[in-house]
């Protein structure tokens, strides 16, 4: 079997792979995401895929013969890409901006082997945030803690953050930043998992 290496330190992505019983090791990519974003002229979806490519290709040369998975996700709102909030105040402002409106979580997955991209996938989830009361938002901000700056939306959809939404168009794993079913298919094709 081919070995899989996750080019990320993301706890969420690790948990998804663990729960799906996918064997992997971790070797986080050390890329300058700020530089990639600053010099990028494409769409938010193209940016997510480019970041995933950069991560996979940064780790692949030091993991000879292994399949390296790069992944990234970007919040797209009104055509603009958003990073993780720097602090609680920015997270609150972002949540207020998104209330009663729809944004997208766009993701990119890339598999590389020996410095070559062998597979890539893009995902898109439409996230319909409900209108929330000031008292709900106050309680959410108090209870969310590190969730507020851990992800681009200021929510963890798999937990407390689910309360922010009235509707989501897209699969659960894509919302979390790792479209599992297409990835599992690719891992079977590349010998990481049995067919």
Short mmCIF file of C-alpha atoms in Angstrom, two decimals:
data_model
loop_
_atom_site.label_atom_id
_atom_site.label_comp_id
_atom_site.label_asym_id
_atom_site.label_seq_id
_atom_site.Cartn_x
_atom_site.Cartn_y
_atom_site.Cartn_z
CA UNK A 1 0.00 0.00 0.00
CA UNK A 2 1.05 3.56 -0.71
CA UNK A 3 1.58 5.76 2.37
CA UNK A 4 -0.42 8.98 2.84
CA UNK A 5 1.04 12.11 4.40
CA UNK A 6 -1.18 14.99 5.54
CA UNK A 7 0.57 18.31 4.82
CA UNK A 8 -1.39 20.08 7.55
CA UNK A 9 -1.57 20.45 11.28
CA UNK A 10 -5.37 20.89 11.18
CA UNK A 11 -7.03 19.05 14.07
CA UNK A 12 -10.29 18.89 12.12
CA UNK A 13 -8.70 17.25 9.08
CA UNK A 14 -6.79 14.80 11.26
CA UNK A 15 -10.00 13.85 13.08
CA UNK A 16 -11.89 13.24 9.82
CA UNK A 17 -9.14 10.93 8.50
CA UNK A 18 -8.84 9.14 11.86
CA UNK A 19 -12.59 8.53 12.11
CA UNK A 20 -12.66 7.18 8.54
CA UNK A 21 -9.80 4.79 9.47
CA UNK A 22 -7.46 6.22 6.83
CA UNK A 23 -3.81 5.47 7.67
CA UNK A 24 -1.64 8.59 7.48
CA UNK A 25 1.24 10.50 9.00
CA UNK A 26 1.53 14.24 9.47
CA UNK A 27 4.14 16.57 7.99
CA UNK A 28 2.78 20.14 8.09
CA UNK A 29 3.71 22.38 5.17
CA UNK A 30 5.55 25.55 6.02
CA UNK A 31 4.41 27.93 3.31
CA UNK A 32 3.95 31.68 3.50
CA UNK A 33 0.18 31.79 3.00
CA UNK A 34 0.18 35.57 3.29
CA UNK A 35 2.59 35.89 0.35
CA UNK A 36 0.54 33.46 -1.76
CA UNK A 37 -2.66 35.38 -1.01
CA UNK A 38 -1.07 38.79 -1.57
CA UNK A 39 0.17 37.89 -5.04
CA UNK A 40 -2.92 35.97 -6.15
CA UNK A 41 -5.31 37.45 -8.72
CA UNK A 42 -7.81 34.59 -9.12
CA UNK A 43 -11.13 33.79 -7.50
CA UNK A 44 -11.46 32.62 -3.88
CA UNK A 45 -12.07 29.05 -5.14
CA UNK A 46 -8.88 29.21 -7.23
CA UNK A 47 -7.04 30.56 -4.19
CA UNK A 48 -8.13 27.60 -2.03
CA UNK A 49 -6.88 25.19 -4.69
CA UNK A 50 -3.59 27.09 -5.10
CA UNK A 51 -2.96 27.01 -1.34
CA UNK A 52 -3.64 23.26 -1.31
CA UNK A 53 -1.21 22.81 -4.23
CA UNK A 54 1.50 24.83 -2.52
CA UNK A 55 1.14 22.76 0.67
CA UNK A 56 1.26 19.40 -1.12
CA UNK A 57 4.21 20.43 -3.30
CA UNK A 58 6.14 21.88 -0.34
CA UNK A 59 6.03 18.56 1.54
CA UNK A 60 6.21 16.11 -1.38
CA UNK A 61 9.99 16.38 -2.06
CA UNK A 62 10.82 15.30 1.49
CA UNK A 63 8.33 12.39 1.41
CA UNK A 64 9.71 10.35 -1.50
CA UNK A 65 7.34 7.77 -2.95
CA UNK A 66 4.49 8.84 -0.66
CA UNK A 67 1.19 10.48 -1.51
CA UNK A 68 0.98 13.95 0.09
CA UNK A 69 -2.39 15.59 0.77
CA UNK A 70 -2.62 19.38 0.72
CA UNK A 71 -5.91 21.00 1.70
CA UNK A 72 -7.23 24.49 2.21
CA UNK A 73 -10.51 26.32 2.57
CA UNK A 74 -11.48 29.94 1.99
CA UNK A 75 -14.60 31.83 3.02
CA UNK A 76 -16.06 33.65 0.02
CA UNK A 77 -18.53 36.47 0.60
CA UNK A 78 -19.64 38.82 -2.17
CA UNK A 79 -16.74 37.69 -4.35
CA UNK A 80 -14.07 38.37 -1.74
CA UNK A 81 -11.91 35.87 0.18
CA UNK A 82 -11.69 36.15 3.97
CA UNK A 83 -8.97 34.90 6.32
CA UNK A 84 -9.42 33.73 9.88
CA UNK A 85 -10.31 36.54 12.26
CA UNK A 86 -7.37 37.97 14.17
CA UNK A 87 -9.31 38.45 17.38
CA UNK A 88 -12.73 38.25 19.02
CA UNK A 89 -13.78 41.73 17.89
CA UNK A 90 -13.06 40.93 14.24
CA UNK A 91 -14.88 37.59 14.59
CA UNK A 92 -17.96 39.34 16.00
CA UNK A 93 -17.95 41.89 13.18
CA UNK A 94 -17.70 39.06 10.64
CA UNK A 95 -20.59 37.14 12.18
CA UNK A 96 -22.74 40.28 12.19
CA UNK A 97 -21.85 40.83 8.51
CA UNK A 98 -22.86 37.26 7.64
CA UNK A 99 -26.14 37.16 9.63
CA UNK A 100 -29.18 36.76 7.43
CA UNK A 101 -26.98 36.29 4.38
CA UNK A 102 -25.27 33.54 2.41
CA UNK A 103 -21.57 32.92 2.05
CA UNK A 104 -19.60 30.05 0.57
CA UNK A 105 -16.88 27.83 1.93
CA UNK A 106 -14.70 26.92 -1.03
CA UNK A 107 -12.10 24.23 -0.66
CA UNK A 108 -9.24 22.67 -2.53
CA UNK A 109 -7.66 19.24 -2.13
CA UNK A 110 -4.48 18.14 -3.89
CA UNK A 111 -2.55 14.88 -3.87
CA UNK A 112 1.09 15.03 -4.92
CA UNK A 113 3.72 12.33 -5.26
CA UNK A 114 7.42 12.95 -5.83
CA UNK A 115 6.83 16.61 -6.59
CA UNK A 116 4.03 16.04 -9.14
CA UNK A 117 0.32 16.71 -8.68
CA UNK A 118 -1.56 13.46 -9.31
CA UNK A 119 -5.11 14.50 -8.29
CA UNK A 120 -7.05 17.59 -7.29
CA UNK A 121 -10.59 18.41 -6.21
CA UNK A 122 -12.59 21.55 -5.48
CA UNK A 123 -15.63 21.84 -3.23
CA UNK A 124 -18.20 24.54 -2.59
CA UNK A 125 -20.73 24.77 0.23
CA UNK A 126 -23.38 27.48 0.40
CA UNK A 127 -23.83 28.54 4.02
CA UNK A 128 -27.10 30.31 4.85
CA UNK A 129 -26.68 32.10 8.17
CA UNK A 130 -29.88 32.86 10.06
CA UNK A 131 -30.70 36.20 11.61
CA UNK A 132 -29.72 35.96 15.25
CA UNK A 133 -30.66 38.12 18.21
CA UNK A 134 -28.10 40.26 20.03
CA UNK A 135 -28.52 38.09 23.13
CA UNK A 136 -27.85 34.92 21.11
CA UNK A 137 -24.74 36.48 19.59
CA UNK A 138 -23.51 37.56 23.05
CA UNK A 139 -23.97 34.02 24.39
CA UNK A 140 -22.38 32.51 21.27
CA UNK A 141 -19.35 34.78 21.58
CA UNK A 142 -18.99 33.85 25.26
CA UNK A 143 -19.32 30.10 24.67
CA UNK A 144 -17.35 29.81 21.41
CA UNK A 145 -13.91 30.63 22.85
CA UNK A 146 -11.08 29.64 20.49
CA UNK A 147 -13.60 28.65 17.78
CA UNK A 148 -13.87 32.34 16.93
CA UNK A 149 -10.36 32.54 15.46
CA UNK A 150 -9.73 28.88 14.57
CA UNK A 151 -11.69 28.93 11.29
CA UNK A 152 -12.49 31.46 8.60
CA UNK A 153 -16.15 31.82 9.59
CA UNK A 154 -15.79 32.12 13.35
CA UNK A 155 -17.75 28.92 13.85
CA UNK A 156 -17.20 25.20 14.20
CA UNK A 157 -20.07 23.75 12.20
CA UNK A 158 -19.60 20.32 13.77
CA UNK A 159 -20.49 21.79 17.18
CA UNK A 160 -21.84 25.04 18.56
CA UNK A 161 -21.55 26.78 15.18
CA UNK A 162 -24.39 24.69 13.75
CA UNK A 163 -26.77 26.93 15.69
CA UNK A 164 -25.89 29.85 13.41
CA UNK A 165 -27.39 28.28 10.27
CA UNK A 166 -30.83 27.93 8.80
CA UNK A 167 -29.62 25.92 5.79
CA UNK A 168 -26.44 24.52 4.28
CA UNK A 169 -25.98 23.31 0.71
CA UNK A 170 -23.04 20.93 0.61
CA UNK A 171 -21.85 17.85 2.41
CA UNK A 172 -20.77 17.82 6.04
CA UNK A 173 -17.13 16.92 5.38
CA UNK A 174 -16.73 19.68 2.78
CA UNK A 175 -18.02 22.20 5.31
CA UNK A 176 -15.29 21.00 7.67
CA UNK A 177 -12.66 21.50 4.96
CA UNK A 178 -11.98 17.92 3.84
CA UNK A 179 -14.39 16.55 1.18
CA UNK A 180 -14.07 12.96 2.34
CA UNK A 181 -15.92 10.89 -0.27
CA UNK A 182 -14.01 12.16 -3.34
CA UNK A 183 -10.80 11.87 -1.33
CA UNK A 184 -11.52 8.26 -0.35
CA UNK A 185 -12.13 7.42 -4.00
CA UNK A 186 -8.81 8.99 -4.98
CA UNK A 187 -7.01 7.14 -2.17
CA UNK A 188 -8.42 3.84 -3.43
CA UNK A 189 -7.27 4.66 -6.96
CA UNK A 190 -3.76 5.48 -5.72
CA UNK A 191 -3.37 2.40 -3.51
CA UNK A 192 -3.66 4.01 -0.06
CA UNK A 193 -6.93 2.17 0.62
CA UNK A 194 -8.19 -1.16 -0.62
CA UNK A 195 -10.78 -1.11 -3.40
#
